[in-house]
mmCIF file of C-alpha atoms in Angstrom:
data_model
loop_
_atom_site.group_PDB
_atom_site.id
_atom_site.type_symbol
_atom_site.label_atom_id
_atom_site.label_comp_id
_atom_site.label_asym_id
_atom_site.label_seq_id
_atom_site.Cartn_x
_atom_site.Cartn_y
_atom_site.Cartn_z
ATOM 1 C CA UNK X 1 65.704 71.770 140.425
ATOM 2 C CA UNK X 2 67.650 71.119 143.276
ATOM 3 C CA UNK X 3 68.881 73.964 145.122
ATOM 4 C CA UNK X 4 72.231 74.332 146.913
ATOM 5 C CA UNK X 5 71.882 71.492 150.378
ATOM 6 C CA UNK X 6 74.222 72.134 153.200
ATOM 7 C CA UNK X 7 74.348 68.905 156.007
ATOM 8 C CA UNK X 8 73.959 69.131 158.642
ATOM 9 C CA UNK X 9 71.438 71.684 159.265
ATOM 10 C CA UNK X 10 72.881 72.486 163.041
ATOM 11 C CA UNK X 11 75.884 70.521 164.746
ATOM 12 C CA UNK X 12 76.688 70.877 168.318
ATOM 13 C CA UNK X 13 79.981 70.390 169.451
ATOM 14 C CA UNK X 14 82.541 71.010 172.305
ATOM 15 C CA UNK X 15 85.310 72.642 172.717
ATOM 16 C CA UNK X 16 88.682 71.152 170.855
ATOM 17 C CA UNK X 17 86.819 68.651 168.664
ATOM 18 C CA UNK X 18 87.226 68.109 165.214
ATOM 19 C CA UNK X 19 83.960 68.668 162.735
ATOM 20 C CA UNK X 20 83.166 68.397 158.884
ATOM 21 C CA UNK X 21 80.476 70.020 157.168
ATOM 22 C CA UNK X 22 79.841 69.208 153.917
ATOM 23 C CA UNK X 23 77.830 71.301 150.517
ATOM 24 C CA UNK X 24 76.198 69.807 147.995
ATOM 25 C CA UNK X 25 76.526 72.766 145.190
ATOM 26 C CA UNK X 26 74.141 72.686 142.501
ATOM 27 C CA UNK X 27 74.338 70.305 139.799
ATOM 28 C CA UNK X 28 77.261 71.732 136.869
ATOM 29 C CA UNK X 29 78.195 74.374 139.032
ATOM 30 C CA UNK X 30 81.901 75.052 139.026
ATOM 31 C CA UNK X 31 82.598 77.281 141.601
ATOM 32 C CA UNK X 32 82.081 76.916 145.030
ATOM 33 C CA UNK X 33 82.228 79.094 148.115
ATOM 34 C CA UNK X 34 82.398 79.023 151.826
ATOM 35 C CA UNK X 35 81.165 82.125 154.309
ATOM 36 C CA UNK X 36 80.773 82.241 157.920
ATOM 37 C CA UNK X 37 78.171 84.457 159.228
ATOM 38 C CA UNK X 38 78.045 85.287 162.804
ATOM 39 C CA UNK X 39 75.202 86.328 165.190
ATOM 40 C CA UNK X 40 74.133 90.258 163.630
ATOM 41 C CA UNK X 41 77.251 90.159 160.708
ATOM 42 C CA UNK X 42 76.687 89.941 157.619
ATOM 43 C CA UNK X 43 78.371 86.713 155.590
ATOM 44 C CA UNK X 44 82.483 86.331 155.935
ATOM 45 C CA UNK X 45 84.021 84.929 152.939
ATOM 46 C CA UNK X 46 86.295 82.449 153.842
ATOM 47 C CA UNK X 47 87.348 80.045 150.723
ATOM 48 C CA UNK X 48 86.559 79.751 147.192
ATOM 49 C CA UNK X 49 87.099 76.888 144.460
ATOM 50 C CA UNK X 50 86.968 76.941 140.917
ATOM 51 C CA UNK X 51 86.776 73.443 140.113
ATOM 52 C CA UNK X 52 88.655 71.241 142.365
ATOM 53 C CA UNK X 53 91.107 73.569 143.028
ATOM 54 C CA UNK X 54 91.204 76.736 146.236
ATOM 55 C CA UNK X 55 91.728 79.527 143.988
ATOM 56 C CA UNK X 56 91.091 81.999 147.151
ATOM 57 C CA UNK X 57 91.673 80.686 150.671
ATOM 58 C CA UNK X 58 92.180 84.458 151.795
ATOM 59 C CA UNK X 59 89.802 83.825 154.073
ATOM 60 C CA UNK X 60 90.278 81.150 156.394
ATOM 61 C CA UNK X 61 90.692 83.124 160.010
ATOM 62 C CA UNK X 62 94.157 79.944 160.590
ATOM 63 C CA UNK X 63 95.151 76.582 160.395
ATOM 64 C CA UNK X 64 92.316 74.993 162.012
ATOM 65 C CA UNK X 65 90.399 76.083 159.167
ATOM 66 C CA UNK X 66 90.681 73.941 155.820
ATOM 67 C CA UNK X 67 88.697 72.531 153.097
ATOM 68 C CA UNK X 68 88.445 70.385 150.098
ATOM 69 C CA UNK X 69 86.700 69.487 146.602
ATOM 70 C CA UNK X 70 88.171 66.666 145.802
ATOM 71 C CA UNK X 71 85.913 66.237 142.968
ATOM 72 C CA UNK X 72 84.777 69.651 141.828
ATOM 73 C CA UNK X 73 81.436 68.459 143.533
ATOM 74 C CA UNK X 74 80.831 67.987 146.917
ATOM 75 C CA UNK X 75 82.791 70.464 149.807
ATOM 76 C CA UNK X 76 83.773 69.674 152.967
ATOM 77 C CA UNK X 77 85.146 72.658 155.202
ATOM 78 C CA UNK X 78 86.885 71.382 157.980
ATOM 79 C CA UNK X 79 87.564 72.539 161.310
ATOM 80 C CA UNK X 80 90.007 71.120 163.967
ATOM 81 C CA UNK X 81 90.421 72.045 167.468
ATOM 82 C CA UNK X 82 87.137 74.218 167.680
ATOM 83 C CA UNK X 83 86.919 77.220 169.784
ATOM 84 C CA UNK X 84 83.751 78.729 171.306
ATOM 85 C CA UNK X 85 84.408 81.934 169.118
ATOM 86 C CA UNK X 86 84.074 79.360 165.976
ATOM 87 C CA UNK X 87 79.963 79.497 166.780
ATOM 88 C CA UNK X 88 78.508 80.779 163.537
ATOM 89 C CA UNK X 89 76.327 79.284 160.447
ATOM 90 C CA UNK X 90 78.210 78.510 157.772
ATOM 91 C CA UNK X 91 76.839 78.945 154.363
ATOM 92 C CA UNK X 92 77.888 77.231 150.905
ATOM 93 C CA UNK X 93 77.173 78.886 147.826
ATOM 94 C CA UNK X 94 77.659 77.813 144.090
ATOM 95 C CA UNK X 95 77.475 79.184 140.945
ATOM 96 C CA UNK X 96 77.566 78.423 137.230
ATOM 97 C CA UNK X 97 80.545 80.560 135.893
ATOM 98 C CA UNK X 98 83.680 82.489 138.511
ATOM 99 C CA UNK X 99 83.875 86.275 138.435
ATOM 100 C CA UNK X 100 82.923 88.894 140.008
ATOM 101 C CA UNK X 101 79.385 89.655 138.297
ATOM 102 C CA UNK X 102 78.054 85.802 139.148
ATOM 103 C CA UNK X 103 75.409 85.344 140.774
ATOM 104 C CA UNK X 104 75.834 83.250 143.995
ATOM 105 C CA UNK X 105 73.271 80.667 144.969
ATOM 106 C CA UNK X 106 72.925 79.912 148.500
ATOM 107 C CA UNK X 107 72.472 76.942 150.669
ATOM 108 C CA UNK X 108 70.282 77.260 153.993
ATOM 109 C CA UNK X 109 73.219 77.091 156.690
ATOM 110 C CA UNK X 110 74.738 74.600 158.871
ATOM 111 C CA UNK X 111 74.114 76.172 162.826
ATOM 112 C CA UNK X 112 77.530 75.059 164.448
ATOM 113 C CA UNK X 113 78.062 75.887 168.038
ATOM 114 C CA UNK X 114 80.487 74.959 170.264
ATOM 115 C CA UNK X 115 80.009 74.656 173.867
ATOM 116 C CA UNK Z 1 90.568 96.213 149.856
ATOM 117 C CA UNK Z 2 86.708 96.805 149.427
ATOM 118 C CA UNK Z 3 83.402 97.416 152.135
ATOM 119 C CA UNK Z 4 80.361 97.675 152.556
ATOM 120 C CA UNK Z 5 78.570 100.429 154.991
ATOM 121 C CA UNK Z 6 74.639 99.616 154.783
ATOM 122 C CA UNK Z 7 73.359 102.488 157.679
ATOM 123 C CA UNK Z 8 70.392 101.698 159.754
ATOM 124 C CA UNK Z 9 71.018 98.150 161.259
ATOM 125 C CA UNK Z 10 66.838 97.958 161.547
ATOM 126 C CA UNK Z 11 63.945 100.623 159.666
ATOM 127 C CA UNK Z 12 60.690 100.335 160.236
ATOM 128 C CA UNK Z 13 58.235 101.358 157.797
ATOM 129 C CA UNK Z 14 54.467 101.080 157.658
ATOM 130 C CA UNK Z 15 52.464 98.661 155.160
ATOM 131 C CA UNK Z 16 51.928 100.811 151.419
ATOM 132 C CA UNK Z 17 55.031 102.949 152.648
ATOM 133 C CA UNK Z 18 58.187 103.859 150.608
ATOM 134 C CA UNK Z 19 60.945 101.255 151.718
ATOM 135 C CA UNK Z 20 64.805 102.647 151.506
ATOM 136 C CA UNK Z 21 67.428 100.810 152.644
ATOM 137 C CA UNK Z 22 70.804 102.573 152.104
ATOM 138 C CA UNK Z 23 74.665 101.024 151.450
ATOM 139 C CA UNK Z 24 77.201 103.002 150.543
ATOM 140 C CA UNK Z 25 80.121 100.751 149.260
ATOM 141 C CA UNK Z 26 84.170 101.077 148.736
ATOM 142 C CA UNK Z 27 86.290 100.023 146.388
ATOM 143 C CA UNK Z 28 89.465 100.949 144.267
ATOM 144 C CA UNK Z 29 88.451 99.349 141.131
ATOM 145 C CA UNK Z 30 84.748 99.098 139.458
ATOM 146 C CA UNK Z 31 82.489 97.396 141.906
ATOM 147 C CA UNK Z 32 79.985 94.813 141.494
ATOM 148 C CA UNK Z 33 76.963 95.320 143.415
ATOM 149 C CA UNK Z 34 74.430 93.190 145.108
ATOM 150 C CA UNK Z 35 71.638 92.857 147.093
ATOM 151 C CA UNK Z 36 70.064 89.747 148.485
ATOM 152 C CA UNK Z 37 67.597 88.924 150.719
ATOM 153 C CA UNK Z 38 67.561 86.487 153.902
ATOM 154 C CA UNK Z 39 63.824 85.373 155.306
ATOM 155 C CA UNK Z 40 64.236 83.827 158.365
ATOM 156 C CA UNK Z 41 65.196 80.027 158.388
ATOM 157 C CA UNK Z 42 66.077 80.013 154.831
ATOM 158 C CA UNK Z 43 69.258 81.238 152.262
ATOM 159 C CA UNK Z 44 70.144 84.313 151.276
ATOM 160 C CA UNK Z 45 68.599 85.043 148.350
ATOM 161 C CA UNK Z 46 69.250 87.522 145.444
ATOM 162 C CA UNK Z 47 66.944 90.328 144.671
ATOM 163 C CA UNK Z 48 69.272 92.297 142.118
ATOM 164 C CA UNK Z 49 72.831 93.114 140.727
ATOM 165 C CA UNK Z 50 74.481 95.688 139.469
ATOM 166 C CA UNK Z 51 77.711 94.874 136.708
ATOM 167 C CA UNK Z 52 78.116 98.039 135.248
ATOM 168 C CA UNK Z 53 75.261 98.317 132.743
ATOM 169 C CA UNK Z 54 71.904 99.987 133.547
ATOM 170 C CA UNK Z 55 72.421 102.573 136.501
ATOM 171 C CA UNK Z 56 69.059 101.635 137.332
ATOM 172 C CA UNK Z 57 68.838 97.895 138.386
ATOM 173 C CA UNK Z 58 65.231 96.185 138.500
ATOM 174 C CA UNK Z 59 64.528 92.979 140.522
ATOM 175 C CA UNK Z 60 62.645 90.497 142.107
ATOM 176 C CA UNK Z 61 59.336 91.402 144.269
ATOM 177 C CA UNK Z 62 59.159 94.976 143.029
ATOM 178 C CA UNK Z 63 62.674 96.279 143.994
ATOM 179 C CA UNK Z 64 65.264 98.360 142.347
ATOM 180 C CA UNK Z 65 68.465 99.782 143.094
ATOM 181 C CA UNK Z 66 70.306 103.350 141.347
ATOM 182 C CA UNK Z 67 73.785 102.654 141.445
ATOM 183 C CA UNK Z 68 75.493 106.532 142.446
ATOM 184 C CA UNK Z 69 79.552 106.251 141.057
ATOM 185 C CA UNK Z 70 79.887 109.935 142.343
ATOM 186 C CA UNK Z 71 78.341 109.394 145.388
ATOM 187 C CA UNK Z 72 79.527 105.416 145.886
ATOM 188 C CA UNK Z 73 76.358 104.355 146.889
ATOM 189 C CA UNK Z 74 73.633 101.571 145.942
ATOM 190 C CA UNK Z 75 70.560 102.243 147.593
ATOM 191 C CA UNK Z 76 67.571 99.671 147.674
ATOM 192 C CA UNK Z 77 63.968 101.093 147.238
ATOM 193 C CA UNK Z 78 60.769 99.387 147.013
ATOM 194 C CA UNK Z 79 57.423 101.871 146.379
ATOM 195 C CA UNK Z 80 55.102 100.262 148.141
ATOM 196 C CA UNK Z 81 56.138 98.009 151.268
ATOM 197 C CA UNK Z 82 54.012 94.455 151.871
ATOM 198 C CA UNK Z 83 53.842 92.562 154.759
ATOM 199 C CA UNK Z 84 55.878 90.038 152.729
ATOM 200 C CA UNK Z 85 58.872 91.983 152.266
ATOM 201 C CA UNK Z 86 59.557 91.873 156.402
ATOM 202 C CA UNK Z 87 63.281 90.338 155.867
ATOM 203 C CA UNK Z 88 66.908 90.929 156.276
ATOM 204 C CA UNK Z 89 68.444 92.276 153.797
ATOM 205 C CA UNK Z 90 72.280 92.721 152.676
ATOM 206 C CA UNK Z 91 74.293 94.856 150.452
ATOM 207 C CA UNK Z 92 77.775 92.947 148.858
ATOM 208 C CA UNK Z 93 80.153 94.058 146.518
ATOM 209 C CA UNK Z 94 82.653 92.276 145.227
ATOM 210 C CA UNK Z 95 85.549 93.599 141.865
ATOM 211 C CA UNK Z 96 86.202 93.449 138.712
ATOM 212 C CA UNK Z 97 89.516 91.803 139.671
ATOM 213 C CA UNK Z 98 90.200 88.795 138.769
ATOM 214 C CA UNK Z 99 91.037 85.792 141.020
ATOM 215 C CA UNK Z 100 89.444 86.989 144.680
ATOM 216 C CA UNK Z 101 85.221 86.514 143.293
ATOM 217 C CA UNK Z 102 84.322 85.928 146.830
ATOM 218 C CA UNK Z 103 81.876 89.209 147.942
ATOM 219 C CA UNK Z 104 81.635 91.171 150.799
ATOM 220 C CA UNK Z 105 78.591 91.778 152.450
ATOM 221 C CA UNK Z 106 77.545 94.514 155.430
ATOM 222 C CA UNK Z 107 76.170 93.841 158.342
ATOM 223 C CA UNK Z 108 72.530 93.771 157.154
ATOM 224 C CA UNK Z 109 69.568 95.545 157.776
ATOM 225 C CA UNK Z 110 66.469 94.350 159.241
ATOM 226 C CA UNK Z 111 63.379 95.549 157.779
ATOM 227 C CA UNK Z 112 60.687 95.854 160.052
ATOM 228 C CA UNK Z 113 57.057 96.614 158.125
ATOM 229 C CA UNK Z 114 54.522 97.943 160.595
ATOM 230 C CA UNK Z 115 50.769 97.090 159.602
#
């Protein structure tokens, strides 16, 4: 079956611009996660949705970052006034249930480059 | 707070030799532990997970890991390396508390297989 998909696969933008990154989770998965992976680092947790609501947004670095999941399926990560330090691969994952033991299925990521 | 330390950013082994990738964790509550593999230009794929059942966990592709509470370790092993095992490996931890289900990842270990 279809896995987690993310669009675009690559995004190049200029400093100060606004970007949106999209995630389509596996159908029926109620939990959705966003992570950020900088070069040479492991993924860093950003935000977790259970259904439509953000259950944990403690990983968002500042108020320029925002994410939504209005219908409990597709999610969009929004970054305002992008900075060069935002350049990274943004990963999305979904799982069938919530809870720390649940397997998270990852998408291929969106590589964001801020010039 | 929880954290993961992976010793060795790069590990090189000969084809057919034992693979040992080290992971130590820090968690104030009983952890769930995971190993993920990332092949070039692909998403993270779960190799195996520990969820407080058997301490020796068997995963895909011949990998296994042993949870040792006294050593706070969850090292990944494979008896005989294959060229196709060359990839980036990440150890991750979540915990049994409610609410925060995001994974905390180590920095990763790049496994190199010498012919």
